[in-house]
CSV table of C-alpha atoms in Angstrom, one decimal:
chain,number,residue,atom,x,y,z
T,11,UNK,CA,-59.9,0.4,-30.2
T,12,UNK,CA,-59.5,-1.4,-26.9
T,13,UNK,CA,-56.0,-2.6,-25.8
T,14,UNK,CA,-55.1,-6.2,-26.6
T,15,UNK,CA,-54.2,-8.5,-23.7
T,16,UNK,CA,-50.5,-8.1,-24.6
T,17,UNK,CA,-50.6,-4.3,-24.5
T,18,UNK,CA,-48.1,-2.5,-22.3
T,19,UNK,CA,-50.9,-0.6,-20.7
T,20,UNK,CA,-51.6,-1.9,-17.2
T,21,UNK,CA,-54.6,-1.3,-15.0
T,22,UNK,CA,-52.8,-2.2,-11.7
T,23,UNK,CA,-53.2,0.7,-9.2
T,24,UNK,CA,-50.1,2.5,-8.1
T,25,UNK,CA,-49.1,2.0,-4.5
T,26,UNK,CA,-47.1,4.7,-2.8
T,27,UNK,CA,-44.5,3.2,-0.5
T,28,UNK,CA,-42.5,5.1,2.1
T,29,UNK,CA,-38.9,5.7,1.2
T,30,UNK,CA,-36.6,2.9,2.4
T,31,UNK,CA,-34.9,3.5,5.8
T,32,UNK,CA,-31.4,3.8,4.3
T,33,UNK,CA,-29.7,5.3,7.3
T,34,UNK,CA,-31.1,2.7,9.6
T,35,UNK,CA,-30.0,-0.1,7.2
T,36,UNK,CA,-26.5,1.4,7.0
T,37,UNK,CA,-26.2,1.6,10.8
T,38,UNK,CA,-27.6,-2.0,11.2
T,39,UNK,CA,-25.2,-3.4,8.6
T,40,UNK,CA,-22.2,-1.5,10.1
T,41,UNK,CA,-22.9,-2.3,13.8
T,42,UNK,CA,-24.7,-5.7,13.7
T,43,UNK,CA,-24.5,-7.5,10.4
T,44,UNK,CA,-20.8,-6.9,9.6
T,45,UNK,CA,-19.4,-8.1,12.9
T,46,UNK,CA,-21.7,-11.2,12.8
T,47,UNK,CA,-20.5,-12.0,9.3
T,48,UNK,CA,-16.9,-11.2,10.2
T,49,UNK,CA,-16.8,-8.4,7.5
T,50,UNK,CA,-14.6,-5.4,7.6
T,51,UNK,CA,-15.0,-2.0,6.0
T,52,UNK,CA,-12.9,-1.6,2.9
T,53,UNK,CA,-10.6,1.4,2.7
T,54,UNK,CA,-11.1,3.5,-0.4
T,55,UNK,CA,-8.7,2.5,-3.1
T,56,UNK,CA,-7.4,6.1,-3.5
T,57,UNK,CA,-6.1,5.9,0.1
T,58,UNK,CA,-4.4,2.5,-0.2
T,59,UNK,CA,-1.0,3.9,-0.9
T,60,UNK,CA,-1.0,6.4,1.9
T,61,UNK,CA,-2.0,3.8,4.5
T,62,UNK,CA,0.5,1.1,3.4
T,63,UNK,CA,2.8,-0.2,6.1
T,64,UNK,CA,6.5,-0.8,5.5
T,65,UNK,CA,8.5,-2.6,8.2
T,66,UNK,CA,12.1,-1.9,9.0
T,67,UNK,CA,14.5,-4.9,8.9
T,68,UNK,CA,12.8,-6.7,6.0
T,69,UNK,CA,14.0,-6.9,2.5
T,70,UNK,CA,11.7,-5.9,-0.4
T,71,UNK,CA,11.4,-6.5,-4.1
T,72,UNK,CA,10.2,-3.9,-6.6
T,73,UNK,CA,7.4,-6.4,-7.4
T,74,UNK,CA,6.1,-6.0,-3.8
T,75,UNK,CA,7.2,-9.1,-2.1
T,76,UNK,CA,9.1,-9.1,1.3
T,77,UNK,CA,11.5,-11.4,3.0
T,78,UNK,CA,12.2,-11.6,6.7
T,79,UNK,CA,15.6,-13.3,7.2
T,80,UNK,CA,16.3,-15.4,10.3
T,81,UNK,CA,19.7,-17.2,9.9
T,82,UNK,CA,19.5,-19.1,6.6
T,83,UNK,CA,15.6,-19.1,6.5
T,84,UNK,CA,13.6,-16.4,4.8
T,85,UNK,CA,9.9,-16.0,5.5
T,86,UNK,CA,8.2,-14.5,2.4
T,87,UNK,CA,5.0,-12.8,1.6
T,88,UNK,CA,3.5,-9.9,-0.3
T,89,UNK,CA,3.6,-6.3,1.0
T,90,UNK,CA,0.8,-4.3,2.6
T,91,UNK,CA,1.0,-2.1,-0.4
T,92,UNK,CA,0.4,-5.1,-2.8
T,93,UNK,CA,-2.5,-6.4,-0.8
T,94,UNK,CA,-4.1,-3.0,-0.7
T,95,UNK,CA,-3.8,-2.6,-4.5
T,96,UNK,CA,-5.2,-6.1,-5.1
T,97,UNK,CA,-8.2,-5.7,-2.9
T,98,UNK,CA,-9.9,-8.6,-1.2
T,99,UNK,CA,-7.8,-11.7,-1.7
T,100,UNK,CA,-9.9,-14.8,-2.5
T,101,UNK,CA,-7.3,-17.4,-3.5
T,102,UNK,CA,-3.6,-18.1,-2.9
T,103,UNK,CA,-1.6,-20.7,-4.8
T,104,UNK,CA,1.7,-21.7,-3.2
T,105,UNK,CA,4.5,-24.1,-4.0
T,106,UNK,CA,4.8,-27.5,-2.4
T,107,UNK,CA,7.1,-28.1,0.6
T,108,UNK,CA,10.3,-29.6,-0.7
T,109,UNK,CA,10.2,-27.8,-4.0
T,110,UNK,CA,12.8,-25.2,-5.1
T,111,UNK,CA,12.1,-21.6,-5.7
T,112,UNK,CA,14.4,-19.3,-7.7
T,113,UNK,CA,15.4,-15.7,-7.0
T,114,UNK,CA,13.1,-13.3,-9.0
T,115,UNK,CA,11.1,-16.2,-10.5
T,116,UNK,CA,7.4,-16.8,-9.9
T,117,UNK,CA,6.4,-19.2,-7.1
T,118,UNK,CA,2.7,-18.7,-6.8
T,119,UNK,CA,-0.4,-16.7,-7.6
T,120,UNK,CA,-2.6,-14.4,-5.6
T,121,UNK,CA,-6.1,-13.9,-6.8
T,122,UNK,CA,-8.4,-11.1,-5.6
T,123,UNK,CA,-11.8,-9.7,-6.6
T,124,UNK,CA,-9.9,-7.3,-8.9
T,125,UNK,CA,-7.1,-9.4,-10.5
T,126,UNK,CA,-4.8,-12.4,-10.4
T,127,UNK,CA,-1.1,-11.6,-9.8
T,128,UNK,CA,2.0,-13.7,-10.0
T,129,UNK,CA,4.2,-13.7,-6.8
T,130,UNK,CA,8.0,-13.7,-7.1
T,131,UNK,CA,10.6,-15.2,-4.8
T,132,UNK,CA,13.1,-12.8,-3.3
T,133,UNK,CA,15.6,-15.7,-2.8
T,134,UNK,CA,16.6,-19.1,-4.2
T,135,UNK,CA,16.2,-22.2,-2.0
T,136,UNK,CA,14.1,-25.0,-0.8
T,137,UNK,CA,10.6,-24.4,0.4
T,138,UNK,CA,10.5,-25.7,4.0
T,139,UNK,CA,7.0,-24.5,5.0
T,140,UNK,CA,4.0,-22.9,3.5
T,141,UNK,CA,1.2,-21.1,5.2
T,142,UNK,CA,-1.5,-23.7,4.9
T,143,UNK,CA,-4.1,-21.4,6.6
T,144,UNK,CA,-4.2,-19.4,3.4
T,145,UNK,CA,-6.0,-22.3,1.6
T,146,UNK,CA,-9.1,-21.8,3.8
T,147,UNK,CA,-8.6,-18.2,4.7
T,148,UNK,CA,-6.8,-16.3,1.9
T,149,UNK,CA,-8.1,-13.0,3.4
T,150,UNK,CA,-5.4,-13.3,6.0
T,151,UNK,CA,-3.1,-11.7,3.4
T,152,UNK,CA,-5.3,-8.6,3.6
T,153,UNK,CA,-5.7,-8.7,7.4
T,154,UNK,CA,-2.0,-8.9,8.1
T,155,UNK,CA,0.4,-9.1,5.1
T,156,UNK,CA,3.4,-9.2,7.4
T,157,UNK,CA,2.0,-11.4,10.1
T,158,UNK,CA,-0.6,-14.1,9.5
T,159,UNK,CA,-0.5,-13.5,5.8
T,160,UNK,CA,3.0,-14.8,5.2
T,161,UNK,CA,3.2,-17.3,2.3
T,162,UNK,CA,6.3,-19.6,2.6
T,163,UNK,CA,9.6,-20.2,4.4
T,164,UNK,CA,12.6,-20.9,2.3
T,165,UNK,CA,16.0,-22.3,3.3
T,166,UNK,CA,18.2,-20.0,1.3
T,167,UNK,CA,20.9,-21.4,-0.9
T,168,UNK,CA,22.5,-18.0,-1.8
T,169,UNK,CA,22.2,-15.3,0.9
T,170,UNK,CA,24.1,-13.0,-1.4
T,171,UNK,CA,20.8,-12.5,-3.3
T,172,UNK,CA,19.6,-10.4,-0.4
T,173,UNK,CA,22.0,-7.7,-1.5
T,174,UNK,CA,19.9,-7.1,-4.7
T,175,UNK,CA,16.8,-6.4,-2.6
T,176,UNK,CA,15.6,-3.0,-1.1
T,177,UNK,CA,15.6,-2.0,2.5
T,178,UNK,CA,12.5,-0.4,4.0
T,179,UNK,CA,13.4,3.2,3.1
T,180,UNK,CA,14.2,2.3,-0.6
T,181,UNK,CA,11.0,0.3,-0.9
T,182,UNK,CA,8.9,3.0,0.7
T,183,UNK,CA,10.3,5.6,-1.8
T,184,UNK,CA,9.6,3.2,-4.7
T,185,UNK,CA,5.9,3.1,-3.7
T,186,UNK,CA,5.5,6.9,-3.8
């Protein structure tokens, strides 16, 4: 019996191709394509904790937010540990300027390629500024969680709330 036209048997000749130049492609992507596309190499997730930065002089929450206090204004963001655990941040939702945030209550959301996570305010007060750059460049949270990745500035209404937050040493120990 001859095979029908719908038979899985094909008469196309097999063509042997050389193996793909994987090493050359890796080198090209690392040296040429990645810088052109403004990409960075991702650190392996298992090393994220060991490479996290904790900065002296800031106050920290167990939920991985930080506050830098200057007079009655606190600049707030998520920690380096938090951004490393989340992975590449793709969206940041922040409160409106003029709104009130409450100590240990959510004020926004950070979405990454892995998950979405609520963000909590270390202090109560009025939002006097937000980092508007994060709308177009949420990856700034990954690039510099304590610098360009800050989220909001709050005029504190109760500086005593800072006493319930951790210093750098306590926060570092909580991340071990």
